[in-house]
Amino acid sequence: MTGMDERDLKKELDATLQTRRELGEEYESALVDSFLEKVDRRIDGAVERRVRRQLAEQQMTAARDSRSPTPTDSFGERFGFGIVSLVLAVPLSAIGGGVAHLPGLLVTWAGIVGVNVVQAARTNPGLFGRRRPAEKDDAWED
């Protein structure tokens, strides 16, 4: 409990004891029950706040972890994708070069390179991300 709760609780106890002195012993049981009910409500409120806070922290941690980039596949999958890409590049180059000559060949290879760049970006998050600017070295300045 916080300092404010402790002071309030002490005031409640003092008031309960003062009321007992005024009313007498026949109301003691009811006064104690009433005081304990108030204590229970305060404890329940404190526990509920603590549980909510911990739950919110867990949700925040889970949300952060789900956003963290992780490689999505293994070396074998990347290697296989590269092999398939090269195997398909041969007939696609022949078709593109045969139909449209040099422009067809360039478009074909631009597509092959584009597919591989997208695959690399997907499997390695942050590969094409921002780089930190190099720090200035004052020794080279005039």
mmCIF file of C-alpha atoms in Angstrom:
data_model
loop_
_atom_site.group_PDB
_atom_site.id
_atom_site.type_symbol
_atom_site.label_atom_id
_atom_site.label_comp_id
_atom_site.label_asym_id
_atom_site.label_seq_id
_atom_site.Cartn_x
_atom_site.Cartn_y
_atom_site.Cartn_z
ATOM 1 C CA MET A 1 0.000 0.000 0.000
ATOM 2 C CA THR A 2 1.087 3.575 -0.522
ATOM 3 C CA GLY A 3 1.642 6.113 2.207
ATOM 4 C CA MET A 4 -1.724 7.722 1.453
ATOM 5 C CA ASP A 5 -3.538 4.389 1.790
ATOM 6 C CA GLU A 6 -1.792 3.698 5.095
ATOM 7 C CA ARG A 7 -2.807 7.116 6.473
ATOM 8 C CA ASP A 8 -6.395 6.617 5.318
ATOM 9 C CA LEU A 9 -6.458 3.142 6.820
ATOM 10 C CA LYS A 10 -5.092 4.460 10.114
ATOM 11 C CA LYS A 11 -7.803 7.154 10.147
ATOM 12 C CA GLU A 12 -10.433 4.468 9.496
ATOM 13 C CA LEU A 13 -9.076 2.369 12.376
ATOM 14 C CA ASP A 14 -9.041 5.371 14.712
ATOM 15 C CA ALA A 15 -12.620 6.217 13.716
ATOM 16 C CA THR A 16 -13.697 2.597 14.279
ATOM 17 C CA LEU A 17 -12.070 2.538 17.724
ATOM 18 C CA GLN A 18 -13.643 5.900 18.633
ATOM 19 C CA THR A 19 -17.049 4.624 17.510
ATOM 20 C CA ARG A 20 -16.578 1.493 19.638
ATOM 21 C CA ARG A 21 -15.837 3.639 22.682
ATOM 22 C CA GLU A 22 -18.992 5.685 22.073
ATOM 23 C CA LEU A 23 -21.341 2.795 21.254
ATOM 24 C CA GLY A 24 -19.974 0.208 23.635
ATOM 25 C CA GLU A 25 -18.932 -3.422 23.383
ATOM 26 C CA GLU A 26 -22.239 -4.694 21.989
ATOM 27 C CA TYR A 27 -21.397 -3.163 18.564
ATOM 28 C CA GLU A 28 -17.768 -4.313 18.569
ATOM 29 C CA SER A 29 -18.355 -7.299 16.266
ATOM 30 C CA ALA A 30 -20.212 -5.209 13.677
ATOM 31 C CA LEU A 31 -17.562 -2.473 13.796
ATOM 32 C CA VAL A 32 -14.714 -4.971 13.355
ATOM 33 C CA ASP A 33 -16.542 -6.630 10.457
ATOM 34 C CA SER A 34 -17.109 -3.246 8.816
ATOM 35 C CA PHE A 35 -13.453 -2.287 9.232
ATOM 36 C CA LEU A 36 -12.264 -5.639 7.846
ATOM 37 C CA GLU A 37 -14.577 -5.217 4.836
ATOM 38 C CA LYS A 38 -12.932 -1.875 4.072
ATOM 39 C CA VAL A 39 -9.477 -3.439 4.399
ATOM 40 C CA ASP A 40 -10.522 -6.290 2.089
ATOM 41 C CA ARG A 41 -11.785 -3.823 -0.536
ATOM 42 C CA ARG A 42 -8.540 -1.885 -0.421
ATOM 43 C CA ILE A 43 -6.457 -5.052 -0.720
ATOM 44 C CA ASP A 44 -8.621 -6.277 -3.613
ATOM 45 C CA GLY A 45 -8.219 -2.929 -5.367
ATOM 46 C CA ALA A 46 -4.448 -2.968 -4.898
ATOM 47 C CA VAL A 47 -4.183 -6.558 -6.165
ATOM 48 C CA GLU A 48 -6.406 -5.772 -9.145
ATOM 49 C CA ARG A 49 -4.262 -2.753 -10.075
ATOM 50 C CA ARG A 50 -1.088 -4.813 -9.768
ATOM 51 C CA VAL A 51 -2.504 -7.641 -11.898
ATOM 52 C CA ARG A 52 -3.664 -5.171 -14.572
ATOM 53 C CA ARG A 53 -0.237 -3.545 -14.643
ATOM 54 C CA GLN A 54 1.533 -6.907 -14.979
ATOM 55 C CA LEU A 55 -0.887 -8.009 -17.695
ATOM 56 C CA ALA A 56 -0.308 -4.758 -19.603
ATOM 57 C CA GLU A 57 3.463 -5.220 -19.294
ATOM 58 C CA GLN A 58 3.187 -8.786 -20.594
ATOM 59 C CA GLN A 59 1.074 -7.632 -23.533
ATOM 60 C CA MET A 60 3.580 -4.882 -24.333
ATOM 61 C CA THR A 61 6.433 -7.372 -24.193
ATOM 62 C CA ALA A 62 4.562 -9.813 -26.424
ATOM 63 C CA ALA A 63 3.768 -7.033 -28.899
ATOM 64 C CA ARG A 64 7.421 -5.956 -29.013
ATOM 65 C CA ASP A 65 8.603 -9.535 -29.489
ATOM 66 C CA SER A 66 6.152 -10.176 -32.317
ATOM 67 C CA ARG A 67 7.463 -7.143 -34.199
ATOM 68 C CA SER A 68 11.126 -8.048 -33.870
ATOM 69 C CA PRO A 69 12.564 -9.195 -37.180
ATOM 70 C CA THR A 70 13.723 -12.773 -37.362
ATOM 71 C CA PRO A 71 14.932 -14.751 -40.336
ATOM 72 C CA THR A 72 12.012 -16.725 -41.698
ATOM 73 C CA ASP A 73 13.754 -19.645 -43.358
ATOM 74 C CA SER A 74 16.878 -21.752 -43.273
ATOM 75 C CA PHE A 75 20.012 -21.833 -45.394
ATOM 76 C CA GLY A 76 18.630 -24.780 -47.358
ATOM 77 C CA GLU A 77 15.561 -22.825 -48.430
ATOM 78 C CA ARG A 78 17.657 -19.839 -49.529
ATOM 79 C CA PHE A 79 20.096 -22.087 -51.380
ATOM 80 C CA GLY A 80 17.235 -23.918 -53.078
ATOM 81 C CA PHE A 81 15.631 -20.640 -54.125
ATOM 82 C CA GLY A 82 18.945 -19.503 -55.651
ATOM 83 C CA ILE A 83 19.357 -22.771 -57.580
ATOM 84 C CA VAL A 84 15.784 -22.649 -58.913
ATOM 85 C CA SER A 85 16.279 -19.014 -59.872
ATOM 86 C CA LEU A 86 19.419 -19.820 -61.883
ATOM 87 C CA VAL A 87 17.885 -22.909 -63.505
ATOM 88 C CA LEU A 88 14.843 -20.912 -64.631
ATOM 89 C CA ALA A 89 17.046 -18.019 -65.754
ATOM 90 C CA VAL A 90 18.466 -20.051 -68.653
ATOM 91 C CA PRO A 91 15.210 -20.760 -70.540
ATOM 92 C CA LEU A 92 13.741 -17.364 -69.644
ATOM 93 C CA SER A 93 16.833 -15.643 -71.038
ATOM 94 C CA ALA A 94 16.575 -17.695 -74.222
ATOM 95 C CA ILE A 95 12.913 -16.811 -74.653
ATOM 96 C CA GLY A 96 13.398 -13.105 -73.840
ATOM 97 C CA GLY A 97 16.491 -12.781 -76.040
ATOM 98 C CA GLY A 98 14.952 -14.770 -78.884
ATOM 99 C CA VAL A 99 11.714 -12.809 -79.004
ATOM 100 C CA ALA A 100 12.801 -9.246 -78.212
ATOM 101 C CA HIS A 101 16.597 -9.497 -78.532
ATOM 102 C CA LEU A 102 18.623 -7.298 -76.150
ATOM 103 C CA PRO A 103 15.654 -5.409 -74.607
ATOM 104 C CA GLY A 104 13.896 -8.717 -73.905
ATOM 105 C CA LEU A 105 17.040 -10.118 -72.311
ATOM 106 C CA LEU A 106 17.388 -7.013 -70.102
ATOM 107 C CA VAL A 107 13.756 -7.171 -68.996
ATOM 108 C CA THR A 108 14.099 -10.891 -68.235
ATOM 109 C CA TRP A 109 17.175 -10.373 -66.075
ATOM 110 C CA ALA A 110 15.642 -7.333 -64.374
ATOM 111 C CA GLY A 111 12.740 -9.585 -63.360
ATOM 112 C CA ILE A 112 15.060 -12.325 -62.124
ATOM 113 C CA VAL A 113 17.112 -9.853 -60.097
ATOM 114 C CA GLY A 114 13.917 -8.258 -58.724
ATOM 115 C CA VAL A 115 12.531 -11.595 -57.540
ATOM 116 C CA ASN A 116 15.832 -12.413 -55.822
ATOM 117 C CA VAL A 117 16.009 -8.984 -54.158
ATOM 118 C CA VAL A 118 12.483 -9.411 -52.779
ATOM 119 C CA GLN A 119 13.376 -12.884 -51.507
ATOM 120 C CA ALA A 120 16.546 -11.565 -49.844
ATOM 121 C CA ALA A 121 14.607 -8.730 -48.184
ATOM 122 C CA ARG A 122 11.958 -11.166 -46.956
ATOM 123 C CA THR A 123 14.411 -13.642 -45.455
ATOM 124 C CA ASN A 124 16.764 -11.006 -43.985
ATOM 125 C CA PRO A 125 14.740 -8.181 -42.431
ATOM 126 C CA GLY A 126 16.821 -5.052 -42.147
ATOM 127 C CA LEU A 127 19.117 -6.050 -45.022
ATOM 128 C CA PHE A 128 18.156 -2.980 -46.987
ATOM 129 C CA GLY A 129 17.308 -0.866 -43.939
ATOM 130 C CA ARG A 130 18.750 2.478 -43.025
ATOM 131 C CA ARG A 131 22.354 2.621 -42.103
ATOM 132 C CA ARG A 132 23.667 4.878 -39.421
ATOM 133 C CA PRO A 133 25.542 7.850 -40.774
ATOM 134 C CA ALA A 134 29.276 7.623 -40.297
ATOM 135 C CA GLU A 135 30.575 9.689 -37.450
ATOM 136 C CA LYS A 136 32.654 12.681 -38.391
ATOM 137 C CA ASP A 137 36.314 12.456 -37.684
ATOM 138 C CA ASP A 138 37.537 15.880 -36.587
ATOM 139 C CA ALA A 139 41.160 14.970 -37.327
ATOM 140 C CA TRP A 140 40.589 15.326 -41.097
ATOM 141 C CA GLU A 141 38.919 18.698 -40.967
ATOM 142 C CA ASP A 142 40.883 21.859 -41.731
#
